[in-house]
PDB file of C-alpha atoms (C1' of nucleotides) in Angstrom:
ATOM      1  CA  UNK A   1     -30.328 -28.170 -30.688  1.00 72.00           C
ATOM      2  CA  UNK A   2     -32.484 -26.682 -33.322  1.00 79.00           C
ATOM      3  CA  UNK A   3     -31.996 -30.273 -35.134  1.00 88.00           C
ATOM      4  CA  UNK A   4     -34.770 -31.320 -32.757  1.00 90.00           C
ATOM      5  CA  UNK A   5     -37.125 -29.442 -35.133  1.00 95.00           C
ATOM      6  CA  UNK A   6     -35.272 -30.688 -38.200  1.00 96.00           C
ATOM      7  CA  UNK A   7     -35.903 -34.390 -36.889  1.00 94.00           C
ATOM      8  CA  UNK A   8     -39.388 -33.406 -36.429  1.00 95.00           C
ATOM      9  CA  UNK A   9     -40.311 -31.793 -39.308  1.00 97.00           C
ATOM     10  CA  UNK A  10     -38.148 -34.846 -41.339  1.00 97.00           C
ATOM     11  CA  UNK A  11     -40.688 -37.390 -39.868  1.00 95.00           C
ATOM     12  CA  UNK A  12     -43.714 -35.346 -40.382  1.00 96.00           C
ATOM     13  CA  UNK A  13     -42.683 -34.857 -44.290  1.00 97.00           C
ATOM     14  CA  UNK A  14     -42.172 -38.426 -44.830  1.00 96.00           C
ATOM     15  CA  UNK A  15     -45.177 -39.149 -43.541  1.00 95.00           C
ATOM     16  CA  UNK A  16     -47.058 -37.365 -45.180  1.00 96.00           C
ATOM     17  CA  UNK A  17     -45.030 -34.882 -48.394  1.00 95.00           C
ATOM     18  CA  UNK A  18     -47.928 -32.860 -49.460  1.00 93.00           C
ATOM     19  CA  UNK A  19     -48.155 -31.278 -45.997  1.00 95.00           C
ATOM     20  CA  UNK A  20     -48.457 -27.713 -46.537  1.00 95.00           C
ATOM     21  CA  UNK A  21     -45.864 -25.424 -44.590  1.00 96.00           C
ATOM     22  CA  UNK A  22     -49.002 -23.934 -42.821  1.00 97.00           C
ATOM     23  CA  UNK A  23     -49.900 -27.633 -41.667  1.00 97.00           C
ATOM     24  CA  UNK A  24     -46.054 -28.332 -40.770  1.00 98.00           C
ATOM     25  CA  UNK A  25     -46.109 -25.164 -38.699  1.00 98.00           C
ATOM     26  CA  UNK A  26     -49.057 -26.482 -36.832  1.00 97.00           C
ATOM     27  CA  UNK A  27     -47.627 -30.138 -35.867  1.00 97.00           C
ATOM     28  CA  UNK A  28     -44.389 -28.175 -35.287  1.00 97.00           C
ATOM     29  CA  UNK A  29     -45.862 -26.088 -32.958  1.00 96.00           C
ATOM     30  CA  UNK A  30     -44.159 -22.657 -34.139  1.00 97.00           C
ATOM     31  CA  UNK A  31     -45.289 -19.963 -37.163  1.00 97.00           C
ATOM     32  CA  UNK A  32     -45.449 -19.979 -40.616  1.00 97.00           C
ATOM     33  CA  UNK A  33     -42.440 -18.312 -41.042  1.00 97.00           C
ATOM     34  CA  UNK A  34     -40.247 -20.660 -38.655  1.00 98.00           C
ATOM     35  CA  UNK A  35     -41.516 -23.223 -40.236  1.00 98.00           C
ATOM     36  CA  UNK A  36     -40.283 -21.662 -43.835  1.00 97.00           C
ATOM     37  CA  UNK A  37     -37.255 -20.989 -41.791  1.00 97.00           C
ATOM     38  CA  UNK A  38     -36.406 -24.703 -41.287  1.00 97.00           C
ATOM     39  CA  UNK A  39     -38.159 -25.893 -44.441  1.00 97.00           C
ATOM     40  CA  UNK A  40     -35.633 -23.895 -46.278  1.00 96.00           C
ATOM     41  CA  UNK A  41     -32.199 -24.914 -44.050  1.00 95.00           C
ATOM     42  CA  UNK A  42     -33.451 -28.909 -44.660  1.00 96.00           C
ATOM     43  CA  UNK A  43     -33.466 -27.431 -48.760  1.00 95.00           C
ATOM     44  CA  UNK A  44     -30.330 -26.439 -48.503  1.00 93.00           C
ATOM     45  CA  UNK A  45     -28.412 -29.455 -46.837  1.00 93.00           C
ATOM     46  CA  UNK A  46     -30.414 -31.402 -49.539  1.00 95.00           C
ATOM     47  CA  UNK A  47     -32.362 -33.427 -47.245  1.00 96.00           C
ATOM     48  CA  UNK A  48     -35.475 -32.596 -48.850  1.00 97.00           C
ATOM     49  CA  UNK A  49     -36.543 -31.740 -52.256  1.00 95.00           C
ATOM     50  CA  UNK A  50     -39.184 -29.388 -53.254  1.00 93.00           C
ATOM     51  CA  UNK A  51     -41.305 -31.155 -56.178  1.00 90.00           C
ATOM     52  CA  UNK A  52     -43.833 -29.831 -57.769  1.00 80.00           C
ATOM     53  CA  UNK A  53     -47.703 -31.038 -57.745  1.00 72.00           C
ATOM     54  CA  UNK A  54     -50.886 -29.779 -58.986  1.00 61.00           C
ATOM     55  CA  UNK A  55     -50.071 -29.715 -62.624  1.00 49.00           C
ATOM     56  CA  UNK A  56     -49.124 -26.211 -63.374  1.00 52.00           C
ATOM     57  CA  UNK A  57     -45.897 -24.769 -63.492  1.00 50.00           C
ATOM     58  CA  UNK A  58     -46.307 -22.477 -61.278  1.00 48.00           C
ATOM     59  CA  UNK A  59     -45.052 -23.004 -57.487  1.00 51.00           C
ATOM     60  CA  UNK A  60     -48.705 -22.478 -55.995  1.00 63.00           C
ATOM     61  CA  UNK A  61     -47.863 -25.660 -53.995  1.00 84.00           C
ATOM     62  CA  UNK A  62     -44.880 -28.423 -53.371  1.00 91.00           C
ATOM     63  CA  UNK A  63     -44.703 -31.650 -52.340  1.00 94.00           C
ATOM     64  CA  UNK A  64     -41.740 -32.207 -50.122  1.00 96.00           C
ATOM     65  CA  UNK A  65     -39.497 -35.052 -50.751  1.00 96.00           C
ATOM     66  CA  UNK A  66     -37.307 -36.854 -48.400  1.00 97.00           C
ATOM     67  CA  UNK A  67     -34.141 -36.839 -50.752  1.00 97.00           C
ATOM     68  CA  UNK A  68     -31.690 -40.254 -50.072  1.00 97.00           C
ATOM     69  CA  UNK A  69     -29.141 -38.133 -47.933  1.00 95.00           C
ATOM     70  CA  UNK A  70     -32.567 -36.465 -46.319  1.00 96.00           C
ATOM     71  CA  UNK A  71     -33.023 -40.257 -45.243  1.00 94.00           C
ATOM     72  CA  UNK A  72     -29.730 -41.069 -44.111  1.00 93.00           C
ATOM     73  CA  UNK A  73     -29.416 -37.404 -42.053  1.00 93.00           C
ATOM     74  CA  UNK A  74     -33.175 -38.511 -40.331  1.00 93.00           C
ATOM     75  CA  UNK A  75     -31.566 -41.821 -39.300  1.00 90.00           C
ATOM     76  CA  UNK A  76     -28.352 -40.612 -38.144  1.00 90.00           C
ATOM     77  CA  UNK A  77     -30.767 -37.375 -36.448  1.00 90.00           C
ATOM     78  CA  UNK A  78     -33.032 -40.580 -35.150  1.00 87.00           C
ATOM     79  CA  UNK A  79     -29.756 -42.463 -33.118  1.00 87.00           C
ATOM     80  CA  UNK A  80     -28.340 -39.636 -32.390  1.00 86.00           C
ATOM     81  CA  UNK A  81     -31.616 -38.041 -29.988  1.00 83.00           C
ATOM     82  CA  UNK A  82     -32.434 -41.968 -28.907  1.00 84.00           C
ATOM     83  CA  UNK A  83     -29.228 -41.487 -26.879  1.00 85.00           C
ATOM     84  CA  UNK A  84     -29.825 -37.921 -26.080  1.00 83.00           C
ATOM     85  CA  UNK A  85     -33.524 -38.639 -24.814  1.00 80.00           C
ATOM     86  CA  UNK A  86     -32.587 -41.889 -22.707  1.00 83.00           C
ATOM     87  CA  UNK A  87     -29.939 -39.700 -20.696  1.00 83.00           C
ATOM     88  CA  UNK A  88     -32.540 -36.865 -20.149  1.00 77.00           C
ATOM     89  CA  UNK A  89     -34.890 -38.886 -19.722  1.00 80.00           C
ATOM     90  CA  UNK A  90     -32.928 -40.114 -16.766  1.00 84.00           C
ATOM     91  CA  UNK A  91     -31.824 -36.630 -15.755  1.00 79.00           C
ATOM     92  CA  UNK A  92     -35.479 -35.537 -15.636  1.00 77.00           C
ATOM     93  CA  UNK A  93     -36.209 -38.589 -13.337  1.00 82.00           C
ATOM     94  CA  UNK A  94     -33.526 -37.312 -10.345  1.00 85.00           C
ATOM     95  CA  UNK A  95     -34.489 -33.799 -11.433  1.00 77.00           C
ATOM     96  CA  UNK A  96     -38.255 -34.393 -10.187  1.00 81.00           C
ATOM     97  CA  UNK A  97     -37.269 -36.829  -7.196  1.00 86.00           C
ATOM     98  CA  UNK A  98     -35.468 -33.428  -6.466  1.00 81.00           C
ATOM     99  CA  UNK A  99     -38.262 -30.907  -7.036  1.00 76.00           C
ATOM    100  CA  UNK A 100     -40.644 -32.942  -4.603  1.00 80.00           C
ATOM    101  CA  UNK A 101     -38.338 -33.026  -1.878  1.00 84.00           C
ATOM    102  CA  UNK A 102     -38.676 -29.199  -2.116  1.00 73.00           C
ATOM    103  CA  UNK A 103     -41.616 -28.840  -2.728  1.00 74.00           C
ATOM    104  CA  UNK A 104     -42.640 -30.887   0.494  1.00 80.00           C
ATOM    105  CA  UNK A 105     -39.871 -28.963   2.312  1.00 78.00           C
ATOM    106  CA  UNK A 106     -42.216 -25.737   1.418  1.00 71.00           C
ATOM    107  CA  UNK A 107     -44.832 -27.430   2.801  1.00 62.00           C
ATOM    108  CA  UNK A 108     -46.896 -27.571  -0.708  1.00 58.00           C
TER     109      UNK A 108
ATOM    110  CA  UNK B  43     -39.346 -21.100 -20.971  1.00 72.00           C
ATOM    111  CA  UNK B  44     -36.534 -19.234 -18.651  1.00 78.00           C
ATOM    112  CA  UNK B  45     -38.337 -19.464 -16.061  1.00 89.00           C
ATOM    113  CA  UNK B  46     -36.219 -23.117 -15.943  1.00 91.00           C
ATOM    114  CA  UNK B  47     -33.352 -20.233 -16.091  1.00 96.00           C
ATOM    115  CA  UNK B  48     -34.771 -18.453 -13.172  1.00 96.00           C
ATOM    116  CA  UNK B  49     -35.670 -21.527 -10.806  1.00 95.00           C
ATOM    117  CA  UNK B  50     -32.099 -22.588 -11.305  1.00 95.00           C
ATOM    118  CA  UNK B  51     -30.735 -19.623 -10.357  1.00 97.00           C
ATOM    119  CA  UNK B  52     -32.642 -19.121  -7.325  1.00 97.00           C
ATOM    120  CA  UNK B  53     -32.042 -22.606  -6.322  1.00 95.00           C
ATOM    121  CA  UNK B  54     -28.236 -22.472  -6.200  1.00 97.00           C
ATOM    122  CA  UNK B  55     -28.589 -18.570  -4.705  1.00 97.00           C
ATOM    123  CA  UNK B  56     -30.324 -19.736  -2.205  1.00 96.00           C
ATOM    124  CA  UNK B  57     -28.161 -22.774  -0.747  1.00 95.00           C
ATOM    125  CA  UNK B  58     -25.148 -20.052  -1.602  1.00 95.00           C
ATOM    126  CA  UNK B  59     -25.508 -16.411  -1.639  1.00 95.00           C
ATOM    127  CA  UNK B  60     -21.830 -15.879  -1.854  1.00 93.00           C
ATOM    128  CA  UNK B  61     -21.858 -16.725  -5.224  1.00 95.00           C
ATOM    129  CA  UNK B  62     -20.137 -15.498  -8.214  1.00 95.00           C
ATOM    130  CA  UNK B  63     -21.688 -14.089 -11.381  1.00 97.00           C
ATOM    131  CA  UNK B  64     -19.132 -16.673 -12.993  1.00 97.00           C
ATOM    132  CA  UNK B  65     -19.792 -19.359 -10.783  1.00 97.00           C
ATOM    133  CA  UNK B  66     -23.496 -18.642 -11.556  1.00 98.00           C
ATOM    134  CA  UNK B  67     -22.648 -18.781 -15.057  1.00 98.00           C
ATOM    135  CA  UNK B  68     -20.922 -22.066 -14.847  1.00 97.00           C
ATOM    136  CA  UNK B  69     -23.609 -23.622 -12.902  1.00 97.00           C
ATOM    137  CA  UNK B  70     -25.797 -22.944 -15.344  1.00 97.00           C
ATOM    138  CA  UNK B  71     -23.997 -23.514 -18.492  1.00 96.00           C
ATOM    139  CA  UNK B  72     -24.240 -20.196 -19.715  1.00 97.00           C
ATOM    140  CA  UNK B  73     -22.025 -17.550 -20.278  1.00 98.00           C
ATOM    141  CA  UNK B  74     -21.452 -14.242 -18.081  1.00 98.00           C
ATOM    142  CA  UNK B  75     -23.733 -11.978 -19.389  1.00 97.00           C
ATOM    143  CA  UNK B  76     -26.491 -14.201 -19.169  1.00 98.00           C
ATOM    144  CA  UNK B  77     -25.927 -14.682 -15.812  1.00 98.00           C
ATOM    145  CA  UNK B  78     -26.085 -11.036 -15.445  1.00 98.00           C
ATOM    146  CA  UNK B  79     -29.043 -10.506 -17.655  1.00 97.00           C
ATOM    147  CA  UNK B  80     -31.285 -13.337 -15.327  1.00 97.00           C
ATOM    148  CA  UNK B  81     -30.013 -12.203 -11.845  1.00 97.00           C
ATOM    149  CA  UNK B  82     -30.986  -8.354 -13.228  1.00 96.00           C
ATOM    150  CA  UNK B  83     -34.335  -9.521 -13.859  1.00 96.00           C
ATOM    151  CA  UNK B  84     -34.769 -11.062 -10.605  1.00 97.00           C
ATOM    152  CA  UNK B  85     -33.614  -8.040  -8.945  1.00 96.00           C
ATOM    153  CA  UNK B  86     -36.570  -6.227 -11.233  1.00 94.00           C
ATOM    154  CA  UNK B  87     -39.267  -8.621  -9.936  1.00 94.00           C
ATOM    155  CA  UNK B  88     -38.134  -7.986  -6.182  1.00 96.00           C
ATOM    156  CA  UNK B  89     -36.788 -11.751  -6.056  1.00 97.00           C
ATOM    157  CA  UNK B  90     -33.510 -10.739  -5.276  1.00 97.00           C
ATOM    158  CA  UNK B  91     -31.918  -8.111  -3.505  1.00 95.00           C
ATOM    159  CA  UNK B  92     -28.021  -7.410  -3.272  1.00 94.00           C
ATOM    160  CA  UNK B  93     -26.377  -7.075  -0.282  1.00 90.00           C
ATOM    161  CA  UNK B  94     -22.606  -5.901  -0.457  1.00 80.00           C
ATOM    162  CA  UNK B  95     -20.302  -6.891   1.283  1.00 68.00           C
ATOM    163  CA  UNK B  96     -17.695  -4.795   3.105  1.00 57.00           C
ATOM    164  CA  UNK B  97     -14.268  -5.790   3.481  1.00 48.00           C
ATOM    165  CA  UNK B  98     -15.367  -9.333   3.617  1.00 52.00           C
ATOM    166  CA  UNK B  99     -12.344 -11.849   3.014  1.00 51.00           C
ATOM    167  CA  UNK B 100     -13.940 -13.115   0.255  1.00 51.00           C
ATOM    168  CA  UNK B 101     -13.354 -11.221  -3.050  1.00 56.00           C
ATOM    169  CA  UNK B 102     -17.096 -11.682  -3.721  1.00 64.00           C
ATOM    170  CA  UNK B 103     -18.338  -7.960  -3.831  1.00 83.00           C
ATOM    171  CA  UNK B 104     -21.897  -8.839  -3.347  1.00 91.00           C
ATOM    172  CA  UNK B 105     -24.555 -11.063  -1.802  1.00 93.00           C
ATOM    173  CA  UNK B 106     -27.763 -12.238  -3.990  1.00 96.00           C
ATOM    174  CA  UNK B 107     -30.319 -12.643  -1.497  1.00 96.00           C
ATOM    175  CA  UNK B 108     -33.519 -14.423  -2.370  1.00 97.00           C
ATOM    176  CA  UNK B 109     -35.895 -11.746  -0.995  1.00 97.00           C
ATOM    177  CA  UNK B 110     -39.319 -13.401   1.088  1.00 97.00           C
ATOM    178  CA  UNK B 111     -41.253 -12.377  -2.650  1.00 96.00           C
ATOM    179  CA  UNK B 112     -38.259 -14.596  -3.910  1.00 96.00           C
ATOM    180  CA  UNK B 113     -38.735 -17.388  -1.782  1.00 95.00           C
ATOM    181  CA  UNK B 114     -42.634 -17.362  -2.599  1.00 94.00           C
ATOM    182  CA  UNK B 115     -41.969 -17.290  -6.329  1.00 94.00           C
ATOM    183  CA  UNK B 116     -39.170 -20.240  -5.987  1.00 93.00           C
ATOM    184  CA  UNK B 117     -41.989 -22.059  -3.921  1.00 90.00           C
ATOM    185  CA  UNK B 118     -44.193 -21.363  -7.320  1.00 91.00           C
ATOM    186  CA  UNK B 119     -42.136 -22.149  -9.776  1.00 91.00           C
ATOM    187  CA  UNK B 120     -41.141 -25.082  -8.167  1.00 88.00           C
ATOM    188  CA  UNK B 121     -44.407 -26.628  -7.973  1.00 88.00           C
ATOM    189  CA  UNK B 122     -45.634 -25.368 -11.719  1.00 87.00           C
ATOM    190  CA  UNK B 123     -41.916 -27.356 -12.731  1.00 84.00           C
ATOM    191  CA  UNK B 124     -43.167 -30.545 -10.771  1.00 85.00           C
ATOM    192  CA  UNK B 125     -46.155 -30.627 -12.671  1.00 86.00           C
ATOM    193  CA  UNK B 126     -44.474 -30.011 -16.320  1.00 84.00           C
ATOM    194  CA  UNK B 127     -41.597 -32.027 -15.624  1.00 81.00           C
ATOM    195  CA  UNK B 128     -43.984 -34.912 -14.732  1.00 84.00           C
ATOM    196  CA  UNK B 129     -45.903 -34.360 -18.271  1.00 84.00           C
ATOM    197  CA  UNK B 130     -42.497 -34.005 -20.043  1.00 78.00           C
ATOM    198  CA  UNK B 131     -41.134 -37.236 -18.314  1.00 80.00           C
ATOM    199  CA  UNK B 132     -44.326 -39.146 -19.853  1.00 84.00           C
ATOM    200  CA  UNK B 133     -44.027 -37.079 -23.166  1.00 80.00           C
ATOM    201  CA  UNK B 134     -39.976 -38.182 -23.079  1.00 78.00           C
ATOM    202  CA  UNK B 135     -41.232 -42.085 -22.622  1.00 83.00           C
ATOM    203  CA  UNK B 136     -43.360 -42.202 -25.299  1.00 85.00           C
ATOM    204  CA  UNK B 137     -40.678 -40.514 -27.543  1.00 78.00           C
ATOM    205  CA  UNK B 138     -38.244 -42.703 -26.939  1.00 81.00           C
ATOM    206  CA  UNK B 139     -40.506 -45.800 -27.694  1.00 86.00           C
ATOM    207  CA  UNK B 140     -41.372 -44.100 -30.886  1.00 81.00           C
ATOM    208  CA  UNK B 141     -37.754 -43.667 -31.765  1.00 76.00           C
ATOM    209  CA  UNK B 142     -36.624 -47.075 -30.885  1.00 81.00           C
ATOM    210  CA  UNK B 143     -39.222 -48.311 -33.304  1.00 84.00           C
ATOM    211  CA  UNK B 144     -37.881 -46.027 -35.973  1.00 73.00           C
ATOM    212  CA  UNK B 145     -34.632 -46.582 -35.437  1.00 74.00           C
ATOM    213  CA  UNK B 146     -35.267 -50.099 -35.968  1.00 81.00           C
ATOM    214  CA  UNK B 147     -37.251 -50.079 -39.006  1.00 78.00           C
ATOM    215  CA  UNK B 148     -34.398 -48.127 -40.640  1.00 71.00           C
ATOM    216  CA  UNK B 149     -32.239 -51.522 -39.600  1.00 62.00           C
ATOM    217  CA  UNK B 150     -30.040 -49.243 -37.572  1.00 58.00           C
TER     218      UNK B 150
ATOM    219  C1'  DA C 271       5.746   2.067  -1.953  1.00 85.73           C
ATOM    220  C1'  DC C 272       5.149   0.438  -6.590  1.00 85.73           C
ATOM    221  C1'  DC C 273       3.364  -2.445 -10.347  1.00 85.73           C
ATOM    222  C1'  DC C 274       0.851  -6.353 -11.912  1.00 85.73           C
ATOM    223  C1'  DT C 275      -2.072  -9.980 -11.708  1.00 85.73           C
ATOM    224  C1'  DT C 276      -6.477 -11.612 -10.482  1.00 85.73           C
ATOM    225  C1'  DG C 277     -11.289 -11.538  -9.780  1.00 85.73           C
ATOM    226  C1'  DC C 278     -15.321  -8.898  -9.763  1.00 85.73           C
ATOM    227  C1'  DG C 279     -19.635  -6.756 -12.143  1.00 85.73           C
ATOM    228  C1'  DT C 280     -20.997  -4.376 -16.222  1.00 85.73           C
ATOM    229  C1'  DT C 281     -21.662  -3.365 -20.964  1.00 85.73           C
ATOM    230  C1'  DC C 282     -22.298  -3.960 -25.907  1.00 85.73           C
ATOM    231  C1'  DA C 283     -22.187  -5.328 -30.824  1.00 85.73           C
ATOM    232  C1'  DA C 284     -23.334  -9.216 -33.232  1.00 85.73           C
ATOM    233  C1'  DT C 285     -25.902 -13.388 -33.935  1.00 85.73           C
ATOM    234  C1'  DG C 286     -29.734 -16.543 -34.329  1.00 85.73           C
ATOM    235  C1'  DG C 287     -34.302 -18.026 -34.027  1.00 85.73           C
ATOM    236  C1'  DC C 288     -38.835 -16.698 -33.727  1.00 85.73           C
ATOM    237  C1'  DT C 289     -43.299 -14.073 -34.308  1.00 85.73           C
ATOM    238  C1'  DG C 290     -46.942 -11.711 -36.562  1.00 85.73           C
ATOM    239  C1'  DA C 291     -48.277  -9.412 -40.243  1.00 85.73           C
ATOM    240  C1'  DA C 292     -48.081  -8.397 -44.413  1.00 85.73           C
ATOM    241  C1'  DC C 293     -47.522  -9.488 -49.617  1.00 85.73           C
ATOM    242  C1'  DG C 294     -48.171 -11.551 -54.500  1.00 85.73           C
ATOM    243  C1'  DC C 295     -49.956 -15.053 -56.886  1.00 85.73           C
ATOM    244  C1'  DG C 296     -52.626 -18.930 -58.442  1.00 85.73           C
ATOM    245  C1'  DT C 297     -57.029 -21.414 -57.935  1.00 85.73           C
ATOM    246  C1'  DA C 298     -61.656 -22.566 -56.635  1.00 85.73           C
ATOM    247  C1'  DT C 299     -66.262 -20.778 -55.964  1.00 85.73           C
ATOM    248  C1'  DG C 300     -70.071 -17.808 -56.814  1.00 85.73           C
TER     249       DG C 300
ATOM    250  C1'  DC D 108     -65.981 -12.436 -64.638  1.00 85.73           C
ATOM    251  C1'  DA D 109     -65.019 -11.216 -59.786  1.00 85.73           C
ATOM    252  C1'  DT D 110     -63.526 -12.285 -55.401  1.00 85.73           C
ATOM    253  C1'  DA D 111     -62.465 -14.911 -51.537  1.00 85.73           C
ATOM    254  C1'  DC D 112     -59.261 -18.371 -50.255  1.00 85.73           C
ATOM    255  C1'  DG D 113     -55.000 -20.937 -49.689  1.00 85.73           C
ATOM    256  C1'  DC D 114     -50.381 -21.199 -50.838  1.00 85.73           C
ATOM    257  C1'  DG D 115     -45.266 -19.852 -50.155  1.00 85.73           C
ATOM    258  C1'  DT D 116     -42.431 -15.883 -49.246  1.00 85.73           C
ATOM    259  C1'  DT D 117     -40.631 -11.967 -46.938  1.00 85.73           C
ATOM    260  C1'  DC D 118     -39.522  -8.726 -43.410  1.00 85.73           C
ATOM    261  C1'  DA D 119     -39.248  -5.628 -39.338  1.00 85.73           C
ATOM    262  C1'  DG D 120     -38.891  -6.225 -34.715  1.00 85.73           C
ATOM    263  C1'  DC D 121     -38.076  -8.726 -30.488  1.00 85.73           C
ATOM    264  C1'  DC D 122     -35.546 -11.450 -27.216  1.00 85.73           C
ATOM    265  C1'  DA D 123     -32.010 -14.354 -25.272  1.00 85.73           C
ATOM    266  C1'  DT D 124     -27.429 -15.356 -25.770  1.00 85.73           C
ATOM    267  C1'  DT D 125     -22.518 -15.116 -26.689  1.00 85.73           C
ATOM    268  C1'  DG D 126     -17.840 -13.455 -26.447  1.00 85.73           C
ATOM    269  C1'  DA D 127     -15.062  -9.935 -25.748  1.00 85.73           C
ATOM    270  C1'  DA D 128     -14.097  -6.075 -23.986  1.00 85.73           C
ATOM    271  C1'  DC D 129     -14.058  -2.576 -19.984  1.00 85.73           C
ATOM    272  C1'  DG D 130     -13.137  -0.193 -15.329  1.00 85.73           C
ATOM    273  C1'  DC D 131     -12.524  -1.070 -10.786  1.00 85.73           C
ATOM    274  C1'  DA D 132     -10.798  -2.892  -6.357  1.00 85.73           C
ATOM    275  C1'  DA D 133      -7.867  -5.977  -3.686  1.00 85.73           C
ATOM    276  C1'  DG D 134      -3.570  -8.642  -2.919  1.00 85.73           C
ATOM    277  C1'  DG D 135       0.965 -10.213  -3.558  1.00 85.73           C
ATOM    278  C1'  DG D 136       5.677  -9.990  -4.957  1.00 85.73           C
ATOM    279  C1'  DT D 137       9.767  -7.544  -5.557  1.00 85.73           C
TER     280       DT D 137
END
DNA sequence: ACCCTTGCGTTCAATGGCTGAACGCGTATG
DNA sequence: CATACGCGTTCAGCCATTGAACGCAAGGGT
């Protein structure tokens, strides 16, 4: 469930690498440190590599990089919600059909 | 939000007090002690209200009563779902049109 | 009568994900 | 040079949740 945010923050980062995890956080809607959080799990499955950019040595700031497998996971992550959102998306549709009957049955 | 949590539960208490903390549960995909922990804090807001039952010939050992406060708040939440829902089903379009294009420019 | 199974509500340690606030460190600006 | 800023990192604390226990009462079988 928590891949939701992986697929999200995968398509925000190839979009656009140099995003800064403050900026991520933002478009992700959660913290800094979430966003760190999942930054760091993506690392580690080797879905995205941290390269660095403004020429010193020093870590001051990344650019993060879609690795190959990083592209193949967002794909597979991409099918894999398609299905996922067309069935809620069709569960949501009887779910409000069902919330207006009751609302109108509580005269609202 | 569990508020989703508590709607739910005061949705299926309602149409069946007699319910079991495990049928609760199962209806709403969680385990036990969530159950527990929800219906507790709808007993805290006043929502609910438990009603034993003496030598009934059910084995249920009490009754979870939506309280009038309950049935006000179900009313509320219902109506403040409507209106998300409704957002989320439009959200949930738009998402799926952006994944269908995505999932076809990675000639999936 | 007796045990033993079953179903009930309750509890709790452990886990995971998140927040908000710090921190250290480069870099740009004055 | 100083100092304010932006960066990534870290951490205590919180909250919801799980899964597994627990004690208790009721019934059934022998």
């Amino acid at each position: 469930m928590s891949d939701e945010r992986h697929l999200n923050a995968l398509r925000l980062l190839e979009e656009k690498p140099e995003m800064t995890q403050r900026e991520l956080a933002a478009a992700l809607g959660v913290s800094v440190g979430a966003a760190n959080y999942c930054l760091k799990a993506l690392v580690e499955k080797g879905w995205v590599k941290l390269e660095n950019f403004q020429r010193s040595k020093t870590k001051a700031r990344y650019l993060y990089v879609l690795t190959p497998s990083g592209l193949a996971g967002k794909a597979r992550l991409t099918t894999a919600f398609l299905k996922r959102k067309l069935q809620e998306h069709e569960r949501l549709s009887a779910e409000i059909r069902l919330l207006q009957e009751e609302a109108q049955r509580s005269n609202l």
